[in-house]
Coordinates of C-alpha atoms in Angstrom, one line a residue:
Chain A
X1 CA 94.9 100.4 126.1
X2 CA 94.2 102.5 123.0
X3 CA 96.4 105.5 122.4
X4 CA 95.8 108.4 120.1
X5 CA 97.8 108.0 116.9
X6 CA 98.4 110.3 114.0
X7 CA 100.3 109.9 110.7
X8 CA 101.5 113.1 109.1
X9 CA 103.2 114.4 106.1
X10 CA 105.9 116.9 107.2
X11 CA 107.3 119.8 105.1
X12 CA 104.2 119.4 102.9
X13 CA 101.1 121.5 102.2
X14 CA 99.5 118.5 100.5
X15 CA 99.5 114.8 101.4
X16 CA 102.3 113.0 99.7
X17 CA 104.6 115.9 99.1
X18 CA 106.7 115.6 102.3
X19 CA 108.3 113.2 104.7
X20 CA 106.0 110.8 106.6
X21 CA 105.9 110.6 110.4
X22 CA 103.9 108.6 112.9
X23 CA 103.1 110.1 116.3
X24 CA 101.7 108.2 119.4
X25 CA 100.2 111.0 121.4
X26 CA 99.8 109.1 124.7
X27 CA 103.2 107.7 125.3
X28 CA 102.9 107.2 129.0
X29 CA 103.5 103.7 130.2
X30 CA 105.4 102.5 127.0
X31 CA 108.9 101.2 127.7
X32 CA 111.9 101.6 125.4
X33 CA 111.6 98.1 123.9
X34 CA 107.9 98.6 123.1
X35 CA 108.5 102.0 121.5
X36 CA 111.3 100.5 119.4
X37 CA 108.9 97.6 118.3
X38 CA 106.2 100.0 117.3
X39 CA 108.7 102.2 115.3
X40 CA 109.9 99.0 113.5
X41 CA 106.3 98.0 112.8
X42 CA 105.2 101.3 111.3
X43 CA 108.1 101.1 108.8
X44 CA 108.2 105.0 108.6
X45 CA 111.5 106.9 108.7
X46 CA 110.6 108.0 112.3
X47 CA 107.9 107.4 114.9
X48 CA 107.6 109.7 117.9
X49 CA 106.0 109.3 121.3
X50 CA 104.6 112.2 123.3
X51 CA 104.8 112.4 127.1
X52 CA 103.9 115.0 129.7
X53 CA 107.0 117.3 130.3
X54 CA 109.0 116.8 133.5
X55 CA 110.6 120.2 133.2
X56 CA 108.5 123.3 134.1
X57 CA 109.9 125.1 131.0
X58 CA 108.8 122.4 128.5
X59 CA 105.5 122.2 126.8
X60 CA 105.7 118.4 126.3
X61 CA 108.2 115.6 126.2
X62 CA 109.0 113.4 123.2
X63 CA 111.1 110.4 122.2
X64 CA 112.1 109.8 118.5
X65 CA 112.7 106.3 117.1
X66 CA 113.8 105.2 113.6
X67 CA 113.0 101.5 112.8
X68 CA 116.5 100.6 114.1
X69 CA 117.3 102.9 117.0
X70 CA 116.4 105.9 119.1
X71 CA 117.4 109.3 117.6
X72 CA 118.5 112.1 119.9
X73 CA 117.3 114.9 117.5
X74 CA 115.8 115.0 114.1
X75 CA 114.1 117.9 112.3
X76 CA 111.0 116.5 110.6
X77 CA 109.9 114.5 113.7
X78 CA 110.2 117.6 115.8
X79 CA 108.1 119.8 113.4
X80 CA 105.5 117.0 112.9
X81 CA 105.1 116.2 116.5
X82 CA 104.5 119.8 117.4
X83 CA 101.8 120.0 114.7
X84 CA 100.1 116.9 116.1
X85 CA 100.4 118.2 119.7
X86 CA 98.7 121.5 118.7
X87 CA 95.9 119.8 116.7
X88 CA 95.2 117.6 119.7
X89 CA 95.2 120.5 122.1
X90 CA 97.9 119.0 124.3
X91 CA 99.9 122.2 124.5
X92 CA 99.5 125.9 123.7
X93 CA 102.3 128.2 122.4
X94 CA 103.5 130.9 124.7
X95 CA 104.5 134.1 122.9
X96 CA 104.5 132.0 119.7
X97 CA 106.8 129.4 121.2
X98 CA 106.6 125.8 122.2
X99 CA 109.4 124.0 124.0
X100 CA 110.0 120.3 123.4
X101 CA 111.9 118.2 125.9
X102 CA 113.8 115.4 124.2
X103 CA 116.9 113.4 125.1
X104 CA 118.9 116.1 123.3
X105 CA 117.5 118.6 125.9
X106 CA 115.1 121.5 125.6
X107 CA 114.5 123.0 122.2
X108 CA 112.2 125.9 121.3
X109 CA 109.8 125.8 118.3
X110 CA 108.2 128.9 116.7
X111 CA 104.6 128.6 115.7
X112 CA 103.1 130.9 113.1
X113 CA 99.6 130.9 111.7
X114 CA 96.8 128.4 112.2
X115 CA 95.2 125.3 110.6
X116 CA 96.5 124.3 107.2
X117 CA 98.6 127.5 106.9
X118 CA 100.4 126.9 110.2
X119 CA 104.1 126.7 110.0
X120 CA 106.4 125.4 112.8
X121 CA 110.1 125.7 113.0
X122 CA 112.5 124.1 115.5
X123 CA 115.7 125.6 116.7
X124 CA 118.3 123.1 115.7
X125 CA 121.4 122.0 117.7
X126 CA 124.4 124.1 116.8
X127 CA 126.2 122.6 113.8
X128 CA 129.9 122.9 113.3
X129 CA 132.3 122.7 110.4
X130 CA 134.4 119.6 110.7
X131 CA 136.4 120.0 107.6
X132 CA 136.6 122.0 104.4
X133 CA 137.9 119.9 101.4
X134 CA 138.5 120.2 97.7
X135 CA 136.7 118.5 94.9
X136 CA 139.9 116.6 94.0
X137 CA 140.0 115.1 97.5
X138 CA 140.5 111.3 96.8
X139 CA 137.7 110.5 99.3
X140 CA 135.2 112.7 97.3
X141 CA 136.4 112.3 93.8
X142 CA 134.3 109.2 92.8
X143 CA 131.1 110.4 94.4
X144 CA 131.4 113.8 92.7
X145 CA 132.5 112.6 89.3
X146 CA 130.7 114.3 86.4
X147 CA 128.9 116.8 88.7
X148 CA 129.4 120.5 87.7
X149 CA 130.5 122.1 91.0
X150 CA 129.5 125.5 92.3
X151 CA 131.5 128.3 94.1
X152 CA 131.8 126.9 97.6
X153 CA 134.2 124.0 98.4
X154 CA 132.8 120.7 99.7
X155 CA 132.5 120.7 103.5
X156 CA 131.8 118.1 106.2
X157 CA 129.4 119.5 108.8
X158 CA 128.3 117.9 112.1
X159 CA 124.8 118.8 113.4
X160 CA 124.2 115.6 115.4
X161 CA 124.5 113.6 112.2
X162 CA 127.4 114.4 109.8
X163 CA 126.8 115.4 106.2
X164 CA 129.1 116.3 103.3
X165 CA 127.6 119.5 101.7
X166 CA 128.5 120.1 98.0
X167 CA 127.3 123.1 96.0
X168 CA 126.5 122.4 92.3
X169 CA 126.7 124.9 89.5
X170 CA 122.9 125.2 88.8
X171 CA 119.5 123.7 89.6
X172 CA 119.2 122.0 86.2
X173 CA 122.3 119.9 86.8
X174 CA 121.2 119.2 90.4
X175 CA 117.9 117.8 89.3
X176 CA 119.4 115.7 86.5
X177 CA 122.2 114.3 88.7
X178 CA 122.4 110.5 89.1
X179 CA 123.9 109.5 92.4
X180 CA 126.8 106.9 92.4
X181 CA 125.5 104.9 95.3
X182 CA 128.7 102.7 95.7
X183 CA 130.9 105.8 95.9
X184 CA 128.5 107.6 98.3
X185 CA 128.3 104.5 100.5
X186 CA 132.1 104.3 100.6
X187 CA 132.4 108.0 101.5
X188 CA 129.8 107.6 104.2
X189 CA 131.6 104.7 105.8
X190 CA 135.1 106.2 105.4
X191 CA 134.1 109.5 107.0
X192 CA 131.4 108.3 109.5
X193 CA 128.9 110.5 107.8
X194 CA 125.3 110.1 106.4
X195 CA 126.4 110.8 102.9
X196 CA 126.2 113.8 100.6
X197 CA 123.8 116.7 100.5
X198 CA 124.1 118.6 97.2
X199 CA 122.5 122.0 96.7
X200 CA 122.2 124.7 94.0
X201 CA 120.8 128.2 93.9
X202 CA 117.5 128.8 92.1
X203 CA 115.6 131.5 90.3
X204 CA 112.3 130.1 91.4
X205 CA 109.9 132.6 93.0
X206 CA 109.1 130.3 95.9
X207 CA 112.5 128.8 96.9
X208 CA 116.1 130.0 96.7
X209 CA 117.8 126.7 97.0
X210 CA 117.2 123.2 95.6
X211 CA 118.6 120.4 97.7
X212 CA 119.1 116.6 97.3
X213 CA 120.2 114.4 100.2
X214 CA 121.9 111.1 99.3
X215 CA 122.2 108.7 102.3
X216 CA 125.0 106.2 101.8
X217 CA 124.8 104.3 105.1
X218 CA 123.3 102.1 106.5
X219 CA 121.0 101.9 103.5
X220 CA 121.1 103.6 100.1
X221 CA 118.3 106.1 99.6
X222 CA 117.5 109.6 98.7
X223 CA 115.7 111.5 101.5
X224 CA 112.5 113.3 100.6
X225 CA 112.8 116.1 103.0
X226 CA 115.7 116.6 105.5
X227 CA 115.1 119.0 108.3
X228 CA 118.4 118.5 110.1
X229 CA 120.6 118.3 107.0
X230 CA 119.2 121.6 105.7
X231 CA 119.9 123.2 109.1
X232 CA 123.6 122.2 108.8
X233 CA 123.5 123.6 105.3
X234 CA 122.2 126.9 106.6
X235 CA 124.9 127.0 109.2
X236 CA 127.6 126.3 106.6
X237 CA 126.2 129.0 104.3
X238 CA 126.1 131.5 107.2
X239 CA 129.7 130.7 108.2
X240 CA 130.8 131.6 104.6
X241 CA 128.5 134.7 104.4
X242 CA 126.8 133.0 101.5
X243 CA 123.1 132.7 102.7
X244 CA 120.6 133.2 99.8
X245 CA 118.4 136.3 100.1
X246 CA 119.1 139.0 102.5
X247 CA 116.9 138.5 105.6
X248 CA 118.3 135.2 106.9
X249 CA 115.0 133.5 105.8
X250 CA 114.8 131.3 102.7
X251 CA 112.9 128.3 101.4
X252 CA 114.3 125.0 100.0
X253 CA 112.8 122.6 97.4
X254 CA 113.6 119.0 98.0
X255 CA 112.3 115.5 97.0
X256 CA 111.0 116.0 93.5
X257 CA 113.5 113.4 92.1
X258 CA 111.9 110.8 94.4
X259 CA 108.3 111.6 93.8
X260 CA 107.8 114.2 96.5
X261 CA 107.7 118.0 96.5
X262 CA 108.7 119.3 99.9
X263 CA 109.3 122.9 100.9
X264 CA 111.5 123.5 103.9
X265 CA 111.9 126.9 105.6
X266 CA 115.2 128.0 107.1
X267 CA 115.9 130.9 109.3
X268 CA 119.3 132.1 110.6
X269 CA 118.4 134.5 113.4
X270 CA 120.3 137.5 114.8
X271 CA 122.1 135.3 117.3
X272 CA 123.2 132.9 114.5
X273 CA 120.8 130.2 115.6
X274 CA 119.3 128.0 112.8
X275 CA 115.6 127.3 112.7
X276 CA 114.3 124.6 110.4
X277 CA 110.6 124.1 109.7
X278 CA 107.6 124.3 107.4
X279 CA 104.0 123.1 107.1
X280 CA 102.6 119.6 108.0
X281 CA 99.4 117.9 107.1
X282 CA 97.6 115.1 109.0
X283 CA 96.9 112.1 106.8
X284 CA 95.7 109.4 109.3
X285 CA 94.1 110.0 112.6
X286 CA 92.9 107.3 114.9
X287 CA 94.0 105.0 117.7
X288 CA 96.7 102.4 118.1
X289 CA 96.1 99.3 120.2
X290 CA 99.4 97.9 121.3
X291 CA 99.6 96.2 124.7
Chain B
X1 CA 89.7 118.9 114.3
X2 CA 89.2 117.8 110.7
X3 CA 91.5 116.2 108.2
X4 CA 92.3 118.3 105.1
X5 CA 90.0 116.4 102.7
X6 CA 87.1 114.1 102.8
X7 CA 88.1 111.1 104.9
X8 CA 87.5 107.4 104.8
X9 CA 88.1 104.6 107.2
X10 CA 91.6 103.3 107.5
X11 CA 93.0 100.3 109.4
X12 CA 96.5 99.1 109.9
X13 CA 96.3 95.4 110.6
X14 CA 98.9 92.8 111.7
X15 CA 98.3 89.6 109.8
X16 CA 99.4 86.1 110.8
X17 CA 99.8 87.5 114.3
X18 CA 98.5 86.4 117.7
X19 CA 99.6 89.7 119.2
X20 CA 100.3 93.2 117.7
X21 CA 103.8 93.3 116.3
X22 CA 104.0 89.5 115.7
X23 CA 103.0 89.4 112.1
X24 CA 103.1 91.3 108.8
X25 CA 101.5 94.8 108.7
X26 CA 98.9 95.7 106.1
X27 CA 97.2 99.1 105.4
X28 CA 93.5 98.9 104.5
X29 CA 91.6 101.8 102.9
X30 CA 87.8 101.5 102.9
X31 CA 85.3 103.0 100.5
X32 CA 88.0 103.5 97.8
X33 CA 85.7 103.3 94.7
X34 CA 86.5 106.8 93.7
X35 CA 90.3 106.4 94.0
X36 CA 92.2 106.2 90.7
X37 CA 95.1 103.7 90.4
X38 CA 97.8 106.5 90.5
X39 CA 96.4 107.7 93.8
X40 CA 96.3 104.2 95.2
X41 CA 99.9 103.7 94.2
X42 CA 100.9 107.1 95.7
X43 CA 99.3 106.2 99.0
X44 CA 100.9 102.7 99.1
X45 CA 104.3 104.3 98.5
X46 CA 103.6 106.8 101.3
X47 CA 102.7 104.2 103.9
X48 CA 105.9 102.3 103.0
X49 CA 104.1 99.0 104.1
X50 CA 104.9 95.8 102.2
X51 CA 101.3 96.0 101.0
X52 CA 98.4 98.4 101.2
X53 CA 94.9 97.4 100.0
X54 CA 91.8 99.2 98.8
X55 CA 88.3 97.9 99.5
X56 CA 85.9 98.2 96.6
X57 CA 82.4 97.0 95.6
X58 CA 82.6 93.7 93.6
X59 CA 82.1 93.9 89.8
X60 CA 81.2 90.2 89.6
X61 CA 77.9 88.9 90.9
X62 CA 79.6 85.9 92.4
X63 CA 82.0 88.0 94.6
X64 CA 81.3 89.4 98.1
X65 CA 83.9 92.2 97.9
X66 CA 86.7 93.4 95.7
X67 CA 90.2 94.3 96.7
X68 CA 93.2 95.9 94.9
X69 CA 96.7 95.2 96.3
X70 CA 99.6 97.6 96.0
X71 CA 103.2 97.4 97.2
X72 CA 105.1 100.7 97.4
X73 CA 106.2 100.1 93.8
X74 CA 103.5 98.2 91.9
X75 CA 100.1 96.5 91.9
X76 CA 99.9 92.8 92.6
X77 CA 97.3 90.4 91.1
X78 CA 97.3 88.3 94.3
X79 CA 99.2 88.1 97.6
X80 CA 98.6 85.9 100.7
X81 CA 98.8 88.2 103.7
X82 CA 96.8 91.0 102.0
X83 CA 94.1 88.6 101.1
X84 CA 93.8 87.3 104.6
X85 CA 93.7 90.9 105.9
X86 CA 91.1 91.9 103.2
X87 CA 88.7 89.1 104.2
X88 CA 89.1 90.0 107.8
X89 CA 88.4 93.7 107.0
X90 CA 85.4 92.9 104.8
X91 CA 83.8 91.0 107.7
X92 CA 84.8 93.2 110.6
X93 CA 84.0 96.3 108.5
X94 CA 80.5 95.0 107.6
X95 CA 81.1 94.9 103.9
X96 CA 80.3 91.2 103.6
X97 CA 78.7 88.4 105.6
X98 CA 80.0 84.9 105.2
X99 CA 77.5 82.2 104.1
X100 CA 78.3 78.9 105.9
X101 CA 81.7 80.3 106.7
X102 CA 82.5 81.1 103.0
X103 CA 83.2 84.3 101.1
X104 CA 84.4 85.0 97.6
X105 CA 87.1 87.6 97.1
X106 CA 87.5 89.4 93.8
X107 CA 91.0 90.5 93.0
X108 CA 93.1 91.2 89.9
X109 CA 94.0 87.4 89.7
X110 CA 90.2 86.5 89.6
X111 CA 87.7 85.1 92.1
X112 CA 89.2 83.5 95.2
X113 CA 87.4 81.4 97.8
X114 CA 87.9 82.5 101.5
X115 CA 86.8 80.7 104.7
X116 CA 86.0 82.7 107.9
X117 CA 85.5 81.1 111.3
X118 CA 85.0 82.3 114.8
X119 CA 83.1 85.1 116.5
X120 CA 83.7 88.8 115.7
X121 CA 86.9 90.0 117.4
X122 CA 88.4 86.5 117.1
X123 CA 88.0 85.7 113.4
X124 CA 90.2 83.1 111.7
X125 CA 90.6 83.7 108.0
X126 CA 91.8 81.2 105.4
X127 CA 92.3 81.9 101.7
X128 CA 92.9 79.4 99.0
X129 CA 96.2 80.1 97.3
X130 CA 96.6 79.8 93.5
X131 CA 97.8 76.2 92.8
X132 CA 101.6 75.8 93.0
X133 CA 103.7 73.8 90.6
X134 CA 107.4 72.9 90.4
X135 CA 109.4 74.5 87.6
X136 CA 111.0 71.4 86.2
X137 CA 114.7 71.4 85.5
X138 CA 115.5 74.6 87.3
X139 CA 117.6 73.0 90.0
X140 CA 119.8 71.4 87.2
X141 CA 120.0 74.6 85.2
X142 CA 121.1 76.6 88.3
X143 CA 123.0 73.9 90.1
X144 CA 126.1 76.0 90.6
X145 CA 124.2 79.1 91.9
X146 CA 122.2 76.8 94.2
X147 CA 125.4 75.2 95.6
X148 CA 126.9 78.7 96.3
X149 CA 123.7 79.9 98.0
X150 CA 123.6 76.9 100.2
X151 CA 127.3 76.4 100.8
X152 CA 128.1 74.9 104.2
X153 CA 124.5 74.1 105.0
X154 CA 123.4 70.6 106.0
X155 CA 120.2 69.9 103.9
X156 CA 117.1 67.8 104.6
X157 CA 115.8 64.9 102.5
X158 CA 114.0 66.9 99.9
X159 CA 116.2 68.3 97.1
X160 CA 116.2 72.1 96.6
X161 CA 113.6 73.0 93.9
X162 CA 112.0 76.1 92.3
X163 CA 108.2 76.3 92.9
X164 CA 105.7 79.0 91.7
X165 CA 102.2 80.0 92.6
X166 CA 102.5 83.3 90.9
X167 CA 105.7 84.4 92.6
X168 CA 108.5 81.8 92.2
X169 CA 110.4 80.6 95.3
X170 CA 113.4 78.4 95.8
X171 CA 112.4 75.9 98.5
X172 CA 115.1 74.3 100.6
X173 CA 114.5 71.7 103.4
X174 CA 116.9 71.7 106.3
X175 CA 117.3 68.8 108.8
X176 CA 115.0 70.4 111.4
X177 CA 113.5 73.6 112.8
X178 CA 116.6 74.4 114.9
X179 CA 118.8 74.4 111.8
X180 CA 116.3 76.9 110.2
X181 CA 116.5 79.3 113.2
X182 CA 120.3 79.1 113.4
X183 CA 120.9 79.7 109.6
X184 CA 123.2 82.5 108.7
X185 CA 122.2 83.2 105.1
X186 CA 124.7 84.3 102.5
X187 CA 122.5 87.1 101.1
X188 CA 124.8 87.9 98.2
X189 CA 124.8 84.3 96.9
X190 CA 121.0 84.1 97.4
X191 CA 120.5 87.3 95.5
X192 CA 122.6 86.0 92.6
X193 CA 120.6 82.7 92.5
X194 CA 117.2 84.5 92.6
X195 CA 118.2 87.0 89.9
X196 CA 119.6 84.3 87.6
X197 CA 116.4 82.2 87.9
X198 CA 113.7 84.9 88.1
X199 CA 112.7 83.9 91.6
X200 CA 111.4 86.3 94.2
X201 CA 113.4 84.7 96.9
X202 CA 114.6 81.6 98.7
X203 CA 112.9 79.9 101.6
X204 CA 114.1 77.3 104.1
X205 CA 111.9 75.1 106.2
X206 CA 112.4 72.4 108.8
X207 CA 110.2 70.3 111.1
X208 CA 109.6 71.2 114.7
X209 CA 107.9 69.4 117.5
X210 CA 106.4 72.4 119.4
X211 CA 103.0 72.7 121.0
X212 CA 101.9 75.5 118.6
X213 CA 103.8 74.8 115.4
X214 CA 105.1 71.8 113.4
X215 CA 107.2 73.7 110.8
X216 CA 109.7 76.5 111.0
X217 CA 110.1 78.8 107.9
X218 CA 112.3 81.6 106.9
X219 CA 112.2 83.5 103.6
X220 CA 114.9 85.7 102.0
X221 CA 114.4 88.2 99.2
X222 CA 117.7 90.1 99.1
X223 CA 117.4 90.9 95.3
X224 CA 114.2 92.9 96.2
X225 CA 116.0 94.8 98.9
X226 CA 114.2 92.7 101.6
X227 CA 116.9 90.6 103.3
X228 CA 114.3 88.6 105.2
X229 CA 110.5 88.8 105.0
X230 CA 108.8 88.5 108.4
X231 CA 105.8 86.4 107.5
X232 CA 105.0 85.2 103.9
X233 CA 101.7 83.8 102.7
X234 CA 102.7 82.6 99.2
X235 CA 105.9 80.9 100.3
X236 CA 104.0 78.8 102.9
X237 CA 101.5 77.7 100.3
X238 CA 104.4 76.7 98.0
X239 CA 106.0 74.7 100.7
X240 CA 102.7 72.9 101.5
X241 CA 102.3 71.9 97.9
X242 CA 105.9 70.6 97.8
X243 CA 105.4 68.6 101.0
X244 CA 102.0 67.3 99.9
X245 CA 103.5 66.0 96.6
X246 CA 106.3 64.3 98.5
X247 CA 103.8 62.8 100.9
X248 CA 105.6 64.3 103.9
X249 CA 103.1 66.9 105.2
X250 CA 103.7 67.6 108.9
X251 CA 100.8 67.8 111.4
X252 CA 97.5 65.8 110.9
X253 CA 94.9 65.5 108.2
X254 CA 96.8 67.9 106.0
X255 CA 96.8 70.7 108.6
X256 CA 99.8 72.2 110.3
X257 CA 101.0 75.5 111.7
X258 CA 104.2 77.2 110.5
X259 CA 106.3 79.6 112.7
X260 CA 108.0 82.4 110.8
X261 CA 109.6 85.7 111.8
X262 CA 111.1 85.1 115.2
X263 CA 114.6 85.8 113.9
X264 CA 113.4 89.3 113.1
X265 CA 111.7 90.0 116.4
X266 CA 108.3 88.9 115.1
X267 CA 106.3 85.8 115.9
X268 CA 104.1 84.9 112.9
X269 CA 101.9 81.8 112.8
X270 CA 100.6 80.6 109.4
X271 CA 97.8 78.0 109.5
X272 CA 98.2 75.7 106.5
X273 CA 95.8 73.2 105.1
X274 CA 96.0 71.0 102.0
X275 CA 92.5 69.9 101.2
X276 CA 91.3 66.7 99.6
X277 CA 91.5 68.2 96.2
X278 CA 95.2 69.1 96.8
X279 CA 94.5 72.8 97.1
X280 CA 96.6 74.7 99.7
X281 CA 94.9 77.1 102.1
X282 CA 96.8 79.6 104.2
X283 CA 95.3 81.5 107.1
X284 CA 95.8 83.0 110.5
X285 CA 94.7 85.5 113.0
X286 CA 94.6 89.2 112.4
X287 CA 95.2 92.0 114.9
X288 CA 93.6 95.4 114.5
X289 CA 96.5 97.7 115.5
X290 CA 95.5 101.1 114.1
X291 CA 91.9 102.2 113.6
X292 CA 91.1 105.6 112.3
X293 CA 90.4 107.7 109.2
X294 CA 92.6 108.7 106.3
X295 CA 92.5 111.9 104.2
X296 CA 94.2 111.4 100.9
X297 CA 93.2 112.8 97.5
X298 CA 91.4 110.3 95.4
X299 CA 92.8 111.6 92.1
X300 CA 96.5 112.4 91.6
X301 CA 95.5 114.9 89.0
X302 CA 93.9 117.1 91.7
X303 CA 97.2 117.2 93.6
X304 CA 99.9 118.0 91.1

């Protein structure tokens, strides 16, 4: 059976700027082992599978797989899947909202605009502050050596996955920073976290924050565009009354240091909920034949 | 529904596979004549596949089609599974018609003969690999690193040796196929050996007496951040050259099938043939997994 298949670039207005995602639009009939095998074969950070919703409140169901395992929630797969579902006409927003039904439950997505200008943001699971540390903390010292730190103390946040969030003094030092992978890997193992997400405030007219996300475990890599990590960062900034701008809405630049140029949009709404989103563009559209 | 820019045909194939997911994936972009090299490299990085290829009109009158091969990091002059996939795509995509089962592929390494058999939908493709040779003295020069990389392993009759057909591979015979499947590689020691000797990786092989294969192969490239490669064309061609030189080719008439990738949840089959001239051919089946269109800017300059 041939199923509709889309490969998108998420948090990008142009192909290549964002974080890639594969979407199988007709997931019905695929078992867990087959979905995992497809996600391993695509070699992309995540592959999603779309199903008819089983809840009356949901617009569609989805499952999210990395090449190694199923992921309960992730930001860029949620945004990209909604984009693919809308393009294929599988669901329509109601009052500007879609509702995805994943294994983390029902989550709403806001849809604004249309076509290439369309932006989609997902309401992220509530993140909490696990720990506020100091830069001289022996667990952090090696990973932060040589980095000029900003005003906020380092914090460990849990938004499904755990990240250390560290403010740097300015955008120039953030972009020039060279990650110490051994130290980041040790920190990730010792604290059961993904690694470090560093951020700095910016004077750029488009974005208020520049972010880099260094994943220390299980592999070493710098993420091109991190929807969920940026959502935990927004929750951390909101908890310290330190959000950039004054409307609760701001844009983040991420990925330039690894050859991408993503823009992620964050909104902390009146109820304190964090929405993470942006644009997406379709790069490959076709069918997948996998028995 | 339209893609954001002019689109062209795109296939994602599974090479050396008898079913989807069994082999080594390959991205294929058709009609790529207007792509510049930077744009090809950017797309190959974005797909994150071990190789992505671009189909082009030939520049030589002796060639049927031309292909450029990119990993996420660099362009390669030649590689096995991309060449098998390129020939398959050229025939299935109507770019070339074999004459008496023969095609000539043009790639950065030069002109390469290809054989195509079978009806459309069931094509078997074989490509002639560049001739492999042993790098003399390497095993002596790197004896201590070899010992560390193979510590605790019972070896077969053939002494470990370094061979090259473009990429250089350490080839290690084990007593039989079961020993190959059971091997627990010391990846740190293998990485140290391959770095010290300029090799791309280390491969082990052992005989099997199965209905559908006569050799079991595994290939490790930990220094390139690939702990184990699922199905490897070039390494199978090197092993064939080594076994032919020793006069110990498995199978019959210089033909055998190698099984690779089961330990990674794959099930690759590489058809190997050493012909009367001593040239090694590698081939297999190709599965069309994804068939669609791609929208990607042909010039990086237009994007940034």
